Amino acid sequence: MTSGVRRSKSELYEELKGRPHIRRYREGDYRPGAWFDADPGTEDWGTWGTRAKPGKRGLTLMDINAADGVPVPDVGPPVMVTRGGAWRSDAPPRQWEVNDKYLIWSDNVVSLYEEGASRQWSATRDIPWESLTPLPPALERAYCQFMTHLASVEYTANDSLAPWAARINTTFHEVKFFLYQQMVDEARHSEVFRKRALAGGGGLGVSNAYIPGLPLSGQANPFRQKLNDDFNALSYFIQFLSEGIFLDNFRFCEFLAQTDVDRIIFGRVMQDEARHVSYGVMRLKYYLEHAPDRQAALDEMHAIADEAEILKQSVDMVNPQILEPLAIMAGGGVDRMEQGMDVYRQVWTKVVEEYLRRCDVAGFPRRDRTYLFHEPPF
Ligand SMILES: [Fe+2]
Ligand SMILES: [Fe+2]
């Protein structure tokens, strides 16, 4: 199968040579095209006279946005252009799937991106791996199991986000930058968890992000298809519900950590996750405040959240591959698993409460409707 664009090399070369501007260069005529003299705001030039001033941190996106004064439009144009730049009406259009600001914007996305840029870290260099001392065997085994699970589920975020980064109009570059950055963050999380499992004398446990024997716990669940079809479902499920729950679990893990390596890993990962969740919460708030039909948007979000909570709680939250290692880690050994589970029951209640608090912040009250149980079902 060919795309029909192939031809001989000599034909292609002649065609390129024959284009008007290339013929001009070949003839020694080096005057620049219309872009060089065109006025700002025309088809051949965007803006002029902007002088963005760097602040204490350097030149941020906030600095250039303040300087150029070009507003973020409610709807992006059907072209691939950086915001404020010109585009020729005779250029081929680029039909983006996501063109509406209200679907993707959040009031903190610009500063979150800058914060993320200044806090990038390396799983290779920034963890004091050489200081890692082995834990007692049962604890190391629990740790390795938990790390294996985390290394696996981190893929879910990226594999779900990746198609969306490509669908969003370039006018909203801050959102695209943020999603690209989040993907780098998630790759590093999977990397650091995998490295931790292999650095302490243990190894990789059972890598099963989905619960065995429950077919709808996996990719076959219709809600997972929705993540690919609806940005609301995607952003809410990944950046609000799931990452929020992970963030609160990581807080607990940082508290449990017995080595500097583990404390530092969870500390770093939490910083990243906090940005992803912060976007998720503020995006939902922006969406609910700016959707053309607010009541319809709210009703639709509640329906999405019903399904998402059911999936999240039935699969991730009660997955024995998370609960059991956490109970061993919290109890301090396999013989103290019961006490550890008691501790984790309290964490669960707090995790649910934190989630409902985020819903309140987003103007999305779920307290009377949520499928998440304050009282853990175990
Ligand atoms: Fe992550
Ligand atoms: Fe994340």
mmCIF file of C-alpha atoms and ligand atoms in Angstrom:
data_model
loop_
_atom_site.group_PDB
_atom_site.id
_atom_site.type_symbol
_atom_site.label_atom_id
_atom_site.label_comp_id
_atom_site.label_asym_id
_atom_site.label_seq_id
_atom_site.Cartn_x
_atom_site.Cartn_y
_atom_site.Cartn_z
ATOM 1 C CA MET A 1 0.000 0.000 0.000
ATOM 2 C CA THR A 2 1.340 3.411 -0.892
ATOM 3 C CA SER A 3 -0.087 6.820 -0.078
ATOM 4 C CA GLY A 4 0.095 7.876 -3.728
ATOM 5 C CA VAL A 5 2.678 10.602 -3.132
ATOM 6 C CA ARG A 6 5.722 8.683 -4.340
ATOM 7 C CA ARG A 7 7.510 9.693 -7.503
ATOM 8 C CA SER A 8 11.036 9.567 -8.865
ATOM 9 C CA LYS A 9 13.820 11.497 -7.135
ATOM 10 C CA SER A 10 14.591 13.484 -10.287
ATOM 11 C CA GLU A 11 10.927 14.502 -10.674
ATOM 12 C CA LEU A 12 10.813 15.654 -7.068
ATOM 13 C CA TYR A 13 14.048 17.612 -7.429
ATOM 14 C CA GLU A 14 12.791 19.357 -10.573
ATOM 15 C CA GLU A 15 9.494 20.196 -8.924
ATOM 16 C CA LEU A 16 11.253 21.775 -5.911
ATOM 17 C CA LYS A 17 13.626 23.728 -8.184
ATOM 18 C CA GLY A 18 10.679 25.027 -10.158
ATOM 19 C CA ARG A 19 8.846 26.636 -7.220
ATOM 20 C CA PRO A 20 8.724 30.414 -7.679
ATOM 21 C CA HIS A 21 10.724 31.405 -4.592
ATOM 22 C CA ILE A 22 13.402 28.770 -5.163
ATOM 23 C CA ARG A 23 13.704 29.842 -8.786
ATOM 24 C CA ARG A 24 14.233 33.398 -7.548
ATOM 25 C CA TYR A 25 17.057 32.357 -5.176
ATOM 26 C CA ARG A 26 18.680 30.384 -7.964
ATOM 27 C CA GLU A 27 18.540 33.454 -10.143
ATOM 28 C CA GLY A 28 20.241 35.536 -7.459
ATOM 29 C CA ASP A 29 17.107 37.402 -6.370
ATOM 30 C CA TYR A 30 17.245 37.328 -2.595
ATOM 31 C CA ARG A 31 14.496 39.725 -1.581
ATOM 32 C CA PRO A 32 12.450 38.279 1.321
ATOM 33 C CA GLY A 33 8.775 37.475 0.807
ATOM 34 C CA ALA A 34 5.700 39.395 1.954
ATOM 35 C CA TRP A 35 6.284 38.487 5.643
ATOM 36 C CA PHE A 36 9.212 40.905 5.776
ATOM 37 C CA ASP A 37 7.267 44.107 5.096
ATOM 38 C CA ALA A 38 3.730 43.151 6.101
ATOM 39 C CA ASP A 39 1.899 45.072 8.815
ATOM 40 C CA PRO A 40 1.030 43.311 12.089
ATOM 41 C CA GLY A 41 -2.413 41.765 12.165
ATOM 42 C CA THR A 42 -2.398 40.894 8.467
ATOM 43 C CA GLU A 43 -2.218 37.524 6.749
ATOM 44 C CA ASP A 44 1.577 37.776 6.621
ATOM 45 C CA TRP A 45 2.544 39.029 10.080
ATOM 46 C CA GLY A 46 1.243 38.627 13.610
ATOM 47 C CA THR A 47 2.519 41.090 16.227
ATOM 48 C CA TRP A 48 5.355 43.604 16.574
ATOM 49 C CA GLY A 49 6.864 45.841 19.245
ATOM 50 C CA THR A 50 6.411 43.364 22.108
ATOM 51 C CA ARG A 51 9.181 43.410 24.666
ATOM 52 C CA ALA A 52 8.530 40.890 27.411
ATOM 53 C CA LYS A 53 10.498 41.590 30.562
ATOM 54 C CA PRO A 54 12.006 38.745 32.564
ATOM 55 C CA GLY A 55 11.254 38.616 36.274
ATOM 56 C CA LYS A 56 13.261 37.117 39.148
ATOM 57 C CA ARG A 57 12.673 33.557 37.906
ATOM 58 C CA GLY A 58 13.586 34.285 34.291
ATOM 59 C CA LEU A 59 11.209 34.795 31.385
ATOM 60 C CA THR A 60 7.989 32.958 32.210
ATOM 61 C CA LEU A 61 4.909 32.274 30.119
ATOM 62 C CA MET A 62 3.121 34.706 32.454
ATOM 63 C CA ASP A 63 5.671 37.392 31.474
ATOM 64 C CA ILE A 64 5.184 36.916 27.730
ATOM 65 C CA ASN A 65 1.402 36.699 28.066
ATOM 66 C CA ALA A 66 1.358 39.974 29.986
ATOM 67 C CA ALA A 67 3.585 41.609 27.375
ATOM 68 C CA ASP A 68 1.894 40.550 24.153
ATOM 69 C CA GLY A 69 -1.633 41.202 25.383
ATOM 70 C CA VAL A 70 -3.090 38.688 22.920
ATOM 71 C CA PRO A 71 -6.076 37.145 24.712
ATOM 72 C CA VAL A 72 -6.660 33.404 24.837
ATOM 73 C CA PRO A 73 -9.630 33.069 22.475
ATOM 74 C CA ASP A 74 -12.749 31.128 23.382
ATOM 75 C CA VAL A 75 -12.424 29.172 20.125
ATOM 76 C CA GLY A 76 -9.163 28.358 18.357
ATOM 77 C CA PRO A 77 -8.769 28.856 14.592
ATOM 78 C CA PRO A 78 -8.597 25.848 12.232
ATOM 79 C CA VAL A 79 -4.870 26.188 11.584
ATOM 80 C CA MET A 80 -1.601 25.127 13.149
ATOM 81 C CA VAL A 81 -0.215 28.419 14.372
ATOM 82 C CA THR A 82 1.233 29.665 17.602
ATOM 83 C CA ARG A 83 -1.186 32.100 19.268
ATOM 84 C CA GLY A 84 -0.760 35.651 18.002
ATOM 85 C CA GLY A 85 0.990 34.500 14.823
ATOM 86 C CA ALA A 86 -0.536 35.143 11.382
ATOM 87 C CA TRP A 87 -1.798 32.557 8.976
ATOM 88 C CA ARG A 88 -2.407 32.711 5.276
ATOM 89 C CA SER A 89 -5.943 32.052 4.161
ATOM 90 C CA ASP A 90 -4.601 29.976 1.269
ATOM 91 C CA ALA A 91 -2.719 27.598 3.610
ATOM 92 C CA PRO A 92 -4.258 24.140 4.072
ATOM 93 C CA PRO A 93 -6.517 24.103 7.165
ATOM 94 C CA ARG A 94 -5.784 22.012 10.246
ATOM 95 C CA GLN A 95 -8.977 20.761 11.824
ATOM 96 C CA TRP A 96 -8.279 20.262 15.520
ATOM 97 C CA GLU A 97 -10.596 18.014 17.488
ATOM 98 C CA VAL A 98 -10.480 20.290 20.553
ATOM 99 C CA ASN A 99 -11.012 23.974 19.770
ATOM 100 C CA ASP A 100 -13.021 25.227 22.742
ATOM 101 C CA LYS A 101 -11.273 26.949 25.612
ATOM 102 C CA TYR A 102 -13.929 25.983 28.156
ATOM 103 C CA LEU A 103 -13.155 22.277 27.677
ATOM 104 C CA ILE A 104 -9.468 22.422 28.517
ATOM 105 C CA TRP A 105 -8.552 25.698 30.187
ATOM 106 C CA SER A 106 -7.849 26.231 33.858
ATOM 107 C CA ASP A 107 -6.925 29.537 35.472
ATOM 108 C CA ASN A 108 -3.758 28.016 36.935
ATOM 109 C CA VAL A 109 -2.456 26.087 33.908
ATOM 110 C CA VAL A 110 0.106 28.757 32.931
ATOM 111 C CA SER A 111 1.718 28.958 36.364
ATOM 112 C CA LEU A 112 1.482 25.178 36.873
ATOM 113 C CA TYR A 113 3.498 24.653 33.713
ATOM 114 C CA GLU A 114 6.200 27.074 34.898
ATOM 115 C CA GLU A 115 6.251 25.462 38.326
ATOM 116 C CA GLY A 116 6.645 22.049 36.696
ATOM 117 C CA ALA A 117 9.438 23.316 34.457
ATOM 118 C CA SER A 118 11.389 24.578 37.459
ATOM 119 C CA ARG A 119 10.846 21.359 39.420
ATOM 120 C CA GLN A 120 11.842 18.701 36.924
ATOM 121 C CA TRP A 121 14.031 16.058 38.514
ATOM 122 C CA SER A 122 15.949 12.992 37.472
ATOM 123 C CA ALA A 123 15.205 9.478 38.690
ATOM 124 C CA THR A 124 18.827 8.691 37.834
ATOM 125 C CA ARG A 125 20.625 11.544 39.613
ATOM 126 C CA ASP A 126 18.345 13.046 42.232
ATOM 127 C CA ILE A 127 17.652 9.986 44.377
ATOM 128 C CA PRO A 128 20.477 8.949 46.760
ATOM 129 C CA TRP A 129 20.410 5.379 45.478
ATOM 130 C CA GLU A 130 23.845 4.543 46.931
ATOM 131 C CA SER A 131 22.427 5.060 50.433
ATOM 132 C CA LEU A 132 19.595 2.533 50.007
ATOM 133 C CA THR A 133 19.872 -0.102 52.727
ATOM 134 C CA PRO A 134 17.847 -3.310 52.522
ATOM 135 C CA LEU A 135 14.614 -3.514 54.516
ATOM 136 C CA PRO A 136 13.633 -6.670 56.435
ATOM 137 C CA PRO A 137 12.636 -9.258 53.778
ATOM 138 C CA ALA A 138 8.843 -9.072 54.302
ATOM 139 C CA LEU A 139 8.875 -5.291 54.092
ATOM 140 C CA GLU A 140 11.118 -5.297 51.035
ATOM 141 C CA ARG A 141 8.763 -7.778 49.402
ATOM 142 C CA ALA A 142 5.752 -5.589 50.197
ATOM 143 C CA TYR A 143 7.609 -2.554 48.900
ATOM 144 C CA CYS A 144 8.553 -4.328 45.684
ATOM 145 C CA GLN A 145 4.963 -5.405 45.143
ATOM 146 C CA PHE A 146 3.705 -1.887 45.626
ATOM 147 C CA MET A 147 6.417 -0.459 43.342
ATOM 148 C CA THR A 148 5.578 -2.999 40.644
ATOM 149 C CA HIS A 149 1.938 -2.012 40.784
ATOM 150 C CA LEU A 150 2.748 1.696 40.649
ATOM 151 C CA ALA A 151 5.240 1.285 37.803
ATOM 152 C CA SER A 152 2.435 -0.414 35.851
ATOM 153 C CA VAL A 153 -0.439 1.961 36.569
ATOM 154 C CA GLU A 154 1.605 5.058 35.716
ATOM 155 C CA TYR A 155 1.257 3.954 32.085
ATOM 156 C CA THR A 156 -2.505 4.406 32.306
ATOM 157 C CA ALA A 157 -2.154 8.151 32.722
ATOM 158 C CA ASN A 158 0.190 8.607 29.781
ATOM 159 C CA ASP A 159 -1.487 6.174 27.430
ATOM 160 C CA SER A 160 -4.805 7.956 28.034
ATOM 161 C CA LEU A 161 -3.416 11.498 27.823
ATOM 162 C CA ALA A 162 -1.219 11.038 24.762
ATOM 163 C CA PRO A 163 -3.941 11.057 22.079
ATOM 164 C CA TRP A 164 -5.461 14.214 23.605
ATOM 165 C CA ALA A 165 -2.239 16.191 23.502
ATOM 166 C CA ALA A 166 -2.339 15.756 19.736
ATOM 167 C CA ARG A 167 -5.968 16.838 19.420
ATOM 168 C CA ILE A 168 -5.806 20.189 21.185
ATOM 169 C CA ASN A 169 -5.575 23.378 19.114
ATOM 170 C CA THR A 170 -2.118 24.997 19.186
ATOM 171 C CA THR A 171 -3.750 28.273 20.215
ATOM 172 C CA PHE A 172 -3.941 26.751 23.701
ATOM 173 C CA HIS A 173 -0.214 26.074 23.865
ATOM 174 C CA GLU A 174 -0.143 26.345 27.666
ATOM 175 C CA VAL A 175 -2.488 23.362 27.931
ATOM 176 C CA LYS A 176 -0.502 21.357 25.379
ATOM 177 C CA PHE A 177 2.768 22.201 27.177
ATOM 178 C CA PHE A 178 1.207 21.159 30.470
ATOM 179 C CA LEU A 179 0.034 17.812 29.068
ATOM 180 C CA TYR A 180 3.417 17.129 27.443
ATOM 181 C CA GLN A 181 5.078 17.951 30.758
ATOM 182 C CA GLN A 182 2.692 15.706 32.653
ATOM 183 C CA MET A 183 3.602 12.872 30.312
ATOM 184 C CA VAL A 184 7.301 13.393 31.047
ATOM 185 C CA ASP A 185 6.434 13.394 34.759
ATOM 186 C CA GLU A 186 4.488 10.127 34.501
ATOM 187 C CA ALA A 187 7.260 8.462 32.530
ATOM 188 C CA ARG A 188 9.680 9.449 35.292
ATOM 189 C CA HIS A 189 7.315 8.045 37.925
ATOM 190 C CA SER A 190 7.132 4.690 36.202
ATOM 191 C CA GLU A 191 10.924 4.832 35.866
ATOM 192 C CA VAL A 192 11.603 5.659 39.531
ATOM 193 C CA PHE A 193 9.211 2.994 40.866
ATOM 194 C CA ARG A 194 10.779 0.371 38.620
ATOM 195 C CA LYS A 195 14.256 1.444 39.707
ATOM 196 C CA ARG A 196 13.273 1.260 43.378
ATOM 197 C CA ALA A 197 11.968 -2.301 42.968
ATOM 198 C CA LEU A 198 15.269 -3.345 41.443
ATOM 199 C CA ALA A 199 17.632 -1.386 43.679
ATOM 200 C CA GLY A 200 16.956 -2.812 47.137
ATOM 201 C CA GLY A 201 17.750 -6.492 46.783
ATOM 202 C CA GLY A 202 14.181 -7.474 45.898
ATOM 203 C CA GLY A 203 12.682 -7.461 42.415
ATOM 204 C CA LEU A 204 9.495 -7.093 40.448
ATOM 205 C CA GLY A 205 6.309 -8.509 41.944
ATOM 206 C CA VAL A 206 3.059 -9.304 40.228
ATOM 207 C CA SER A 207 2.382 -6.721 37.608
ATOM 208 C CA ASN A 208 -1.342 -6.649 37.419
ATOM 209 C CA ALA A 209 -2.968 -3.263 37.308
ATOM 210 C CA TYR A 210 -6.293 -4.985 36.640
ATOM 211 C CA ILE A 211 -7.902 -7.456 39.006
ATOM 212 C CA PRO A 212 -7.653 -11.068 37.803
ATOM 213 C CA GLY A 213 -11.005 -12.775 37.183
ATOM 214 C CA LEU A 214 -12.862 -9.473 36.751
ATOM 215 C CA PRO A 215 -12.979 -8.866 32.989
ATOM 216 C CA LEU A 216 -14.521 -5.402 33.369
ATOM 217 C CA SER A 217 -11.647 -4.338 35.587
ATOM 218 C CA GLY A 218 -9.520 -4.023 32.493
ATOM 219 C CA GLN A 219 -9.454 -2.384 29.114
ATOM 220 C CA ALA A 220 -12.799 -3.998 28.225
ATOM 221 C CA ASN A 221 -14.632 -1.675 30.587
ATOM 222 C CA PRO A 222 -16.732 0.671 28.437
ATOM 223 C CA PHE A 223 -15.727 3.606 30.620
ATOM 224 C CA ARG A 224 -12.125 3.195 29.482
ATOM 225 C CA GLN A 225 -13.291 3.723 25.899
ATOM 226 C CA LYS A 226 -14.906 6.938 27.022
ATOM 227 C CA LEU A 227 -11.496 8.228 28.078
ATOM 228 C CA ASN A 228 -10.566 8.246 24.431
ATOM 229 C CA ASP A 229 -13.806 9.882 23.263
ATOM 230 C CA ASP A 230 -14.464 12.602 25.808
ATOM 231 C CA PHE A 231 -11.881 14.958 27.314
ATOM 232 C CA ASN A 232 -14.140 15.616 30.293
ATOM 233 C CA ALA A 233 -14.182 11.945 31.153
ATOM 234 C CA LEU A 234 -10.435 11.669 30.591
ATOM 235 C CA SER A 235 -9.403 14.691 32.616
ATOM 236 C CA TYR A 236 -11.808 13.946 35.441
ATOM 237 C CA PHE A 237 -10.868 10.257 35.665
ATOM 238 C CA ILE A 238 -7.104 10.699 35.395
ATOM 239 C CA GLN A 239 -6.297 14.166 36.728
ATOM 240 C CA PHE A 240 -9.028 14.549 39.308
ATOM 241 C CA LEU A 241 -10.188 11.194 40.658
ATOM 242 C CA SER A 242 -7.272 8.784 40.126
ATOM 243 C CA GLU A 243 -4.339 11.094 40.638
ATOM 244 C CA GLY A 244 -6.080 12.695 43.602
ATOM 245 C CA ILE A 245 -6.433 9.284 45.233
ATOM 246 C CA PHE A 246 -2.828 8.412 44.412
ATOM 247 C CA LEU A 247 -1.644 11.734 45.778
ATOM 248 C CA ASP A 248 -3.256 11.012 49.155
ATOM 249 C CA ASN A 249 -1.902 7.461 49.158
ATOM 250 C CA PHE A 250 1.593 8.757 48.358
ATOM 251 C CA ARG A 251 1.325 11.145 51.297
ATOM 252 C CA PHE A 252 0.748 8.098 53.476
ATOM 253 C CA CYS A 253 3.658 6.278 51.819
ATOM 254 C CA GLU A 254 5.993 9.192 52.504
ATOM 255 C CA PHE A 255 4.947 8.978 56.136
ATOM 256 C CA LEU A 256 5.617 5.203 56.140
ATOM 257 C CA ALA A 257 8.948 5.402 54.331
ATOM 258 C CA GLN A 258 11.796 3.855 56.283
ATOM 259 C CA THR A 259 14.674 4.986 54.091
ATOM 260 C CA ASP A 260 15.726 8.363 52.725
ATOM 261 C CA VAL A 261 15.429 6.962 49.230
ATOM 262 C CA ASP A 262 11.767 6.109 49.739
ATOM 263 C CA ARG A 263 10.980 9.394 51.474
ATOM 264 C CA ILE A 264 12.591 11.345 48.662
ATOM 265 C CA ILE A 265 10.890 9.311 45.932
ATOM 266 C CA PHE A 266 7.428 9.903 47.376
ATOM 267 C CA GLY A 267 8.188 13.534 48.131
ATOM 268 C CA ARG A 268 9.228 14.181 44.537
ATOM 269 C CA VAL A 269 6.397 12.208 42.991
ATOM 270 C CA MET A 270 3.854 14.010 45.178
ATOM 271 C CA GLN A 271 5.068 17.405 43.985
ATOM 272 C CA ASP A 272 4.401 16.314 40.411
ATOM 273 C CA GLU A 273 1.055 14.685 41.194
ATOM 274 C CA ALA A 274 -0.090 17.761 43.109
ATOM 275 C CA ARG A 275 0.304 19.810 39.904
ATOM 276 C CA HIS A 276 -1.618 17.280 37.824
ATOM 277 C CA VAL A 277 -4.454 17.211 40.364
ATOM 278 C CA SER A 278 -4.438 20.989 40.690
ATOM 279 C CA TYR A 279 -4.996 21.281 36.947
ATOM 280 C CA GLY A 280 -7.700 18.581 37.098
ATOM 281 C CA VAL A 281 -9.618 20.413 39.818
ATOM 282 C CA MET A 282 -9.333 23.892 38.318
ATOM 283 C CA ARG A 283 -10.109 22.641 34.817
ATOM 284 C CA LEU A 284 -13.324 21.047 36.023
ATOM 285 C CA LYS A 285 -14.232 24.283 37.807
ATOM 286 C CA TYR A 286 -13.539 26.326 34.661
ATOM 287 C CA TYR A 287 -15.519 23.892 32.541
ATOM 288 C CA LEU A 288 -18.554 23.955 34.824
ATOM 289 C CA GLU A 289 -18.446 27.759 34.983
ATOM 290 C CA HIS A 290 -18.032 28.311 31.242
ATOM 291 C CA ALA A 291 -19.883 25.480 29.499
ATOM 292 C CA PRO A 292 -22.618 26.949 27.256
ATOM 293 C CA ASP A 293 -25.357 24.965 29.043
ATOM 294 C CA ARG A 294 -24.189 24.801 32.642
ATOM 295 C CA GLN A 295 -26.937 22.568 33.988
ATOM 296 C CA ALA A 296 -26.463 20.069 31.171
ATOM 297 C CA ALA A 297 -22.698 20.105 31.773
ATOM 298 C CA LEU A 298 -23.192 19.479 35.488
ATOM 299 C CA ASP A 299 -25.641 16.632 34.867
ATOM 300 C CA GLU A 300 -23.282 15.064 32.360
ATOM 301 C CA MET A 301 -20.313 15.361 34.723
ATOM 302 C CA HIS A 302 -22.261 13.670 37.504
ATOM 303 C CA ALA A 303 -23.100 10.787 35.180
ATOM 304 C CA ILE A 304 -19.409 10.493 34.240
ATOM 305 C CA ALA A 305 -18.377 10.620 37.900
ATOM 306 C CA ASP A 306 -20.861 7.871 38.838
ATOM 307 C CA GLU A 307 -19.268 5.492 36.357
ATOM 308 C CA ALA A 308 -15.731 6.605 37.149
ATOM 309 C CA GLU A 309 -16.130 6.161 40.896
ATOM 310 C CA ILE A 310 -17.643 2.707 40.443
ATOM 311 C CA LEU A 311 -14.725 1.648 38.242
ATOM 312 C CA LYS A 312 -12.089 3.254 40.447
ATOM 313 C CA GLN A 313 -13.383 1.775 43.677
ATOM 314 C CA SER A 314 -14.099 -1.694 42.265
ATOM 315 C CA VAL A 315 -10.700 -1.975 40.626
ATOM 316 C CA ASP A 316 -7.854 0.155 41.939
ATOM 317 C CA MET A 317 -8.980 0.976 45.435
ATOM 318 C CA VAL A 318 -9.698 -2.583 46.563
ATOM 319 C CA ASN A 319 -7.007 -4.258 44.506
ATOM 320 C CA PRO A 320 -5.297 -6.730 46.864
ATOM 321 C CA GLN A 321 -2.030 -5.896 45.146
ATOM 322 C CA ILE A 322 -2.266 -2.460 46.738
ATOM 323 C CA LEU A 323 -4.114 -3.198 49.984
ATOM 324 C CA GLU A 324 -1.917 -6.077 51.140
ATOM 325 C CA PRO A 325 1.508 -4.478 50.662
ATOM 326 C CA LEU A 326 0.216 -1.237 52.193
ATOM 327 C CA ALA A 327 -1.108 -3.134 55.232
ATOM 328 C CA ILE A 328 2.246 -4.894 55.658
ATOM 329 C CA MET A 329 4.134 -1.632 55.266
ATOM 330 C CA ALA A 330 1.804 0.169 57.693
ATOM 331 C CA GLY A 331 1.882 -2.652 60.252
ATOM 332 C CA GLY A 332 5.640 -3.073 60.005
ATOM 333 C CA GLY A 333 5.612 -6.759 59.047
ATOM 334 C CA VAL A 334 3.447 -9.575 57.743
ATOM 335 C CA ASP A 335 2.551 -10.709 61.255
ATOM 336 C CA ARG A 336 1.197 -7.201 61.934
ATOM 337 C CA MET A 337 -0.881 -6.994 58.802
ATOM 338 C CA GLU A 338 -4.146 -6.787 60.736
ATOM 339 C CA GLN A 339 -2.960 -3.716 62.634
ATOM 340 C CA GLY A 340 -1.614 -2.301 59.385
ATOM 341 C CA MET A 341 -4.994 -2.770 57.717
ATOM 342 C CA ASP A 342 -6.580 -0.887 60.606
ATOM 343 C CA VAL A 343 -4.255 2.019 59.927
ATOM 344 C CA TYR A 344 -5.028 1.897 56.222
ATOM 345 C CA ARG A 345 -8.786 1.902 56.902
ATOM 346 C CA GLN A 346 -8.338 5.348 58.398
ATOM 347 C CA VAL A 347 -6.276 6.423 55.391
ATOM 348 C CA TRP A 348 -9.058 5.228 53.079
ATOM 349 C CA THR A 349 -11.639 7.376 54.885
ATOM 350 C CA LYS A 350 -9.336 10.360 54.584
ATOM 351 C CA VAL A 351 -8.735 9.668 50.887
ATOM 352 C CA VAL A 352 -12.493 9.672 50.227
ATOM 353 C CA GLU A 353 -12.962 12.850 52.258
ATOM 354 C CA GLU A 354 -10.149 14.613 50.373
ATOM 355 C CA TYR A 355 -11.735 13.622 47.075
ATOM 356 C CA LEU A 356 -15.109 15.043 48.142
ATOM 357 C CA ARG A 357 -13.370 18.222 49.296
ATOM 358 C CA ARG A 358 -11.802 18.605 45.826
ATOM 359 C CA CYS A 359 -15.253 18.145 44.311
ATOM 360 C CA ASP A 360 -16.502 20.997 46.495
ATOM 361 C CA VAL A 361 -13.589 23.211 45.411
ATOM 362 C CA ALA A 362 -14.462 22.538 41.774
ATOM 363 C CA GLY A 363 -18.101 23.487 42.334
ATOM 364 C CA PHE A 364 -19.062 19.861 41.769
ATOM 365 C CA PRO A 365 -20.827 18.686 44.948
ATOM 366 C CA ARG A 366 -20.764 14.890 45.177
ATOM 367 C CA ARG A 367 -21.370 14.304 48.867
ATOM 368 C CA ASP A 368 -24.963 13.115 48.463
ATOM 369 C CA ARG A 369 -24.271 11.172 45.332
ATOM 370 C CA THR A 370 -20.798 9.632 45.501
ATOM 371 C CA TYR A 371 -20.292 5.885 45.085
ATOM 372 C CA LEU A 372 -17.113 6.042 47.173
ATOM 373 C CA PHE A 373 -17.726 4.708 50.674
ATOM 374 C CA HIS A 374 -16.371 6.628 53.653
ATOM 375 C CA GLU A 375 -16.443 3.299 55.471
ATOM 376 C CA PRO A 376 -14.021 0.948 53.657
ATOM 377 C CA PRO A 377 -15.701 -2.295 52.506
ATOM 378 C CA PHE A 378 -12.892 -4.416 54.052
HETATM 379 FE FE FE B 1 2.322 9.742 38.187
HETATM 380 FE FE FE B 2 0.200 12.307 37.587
#
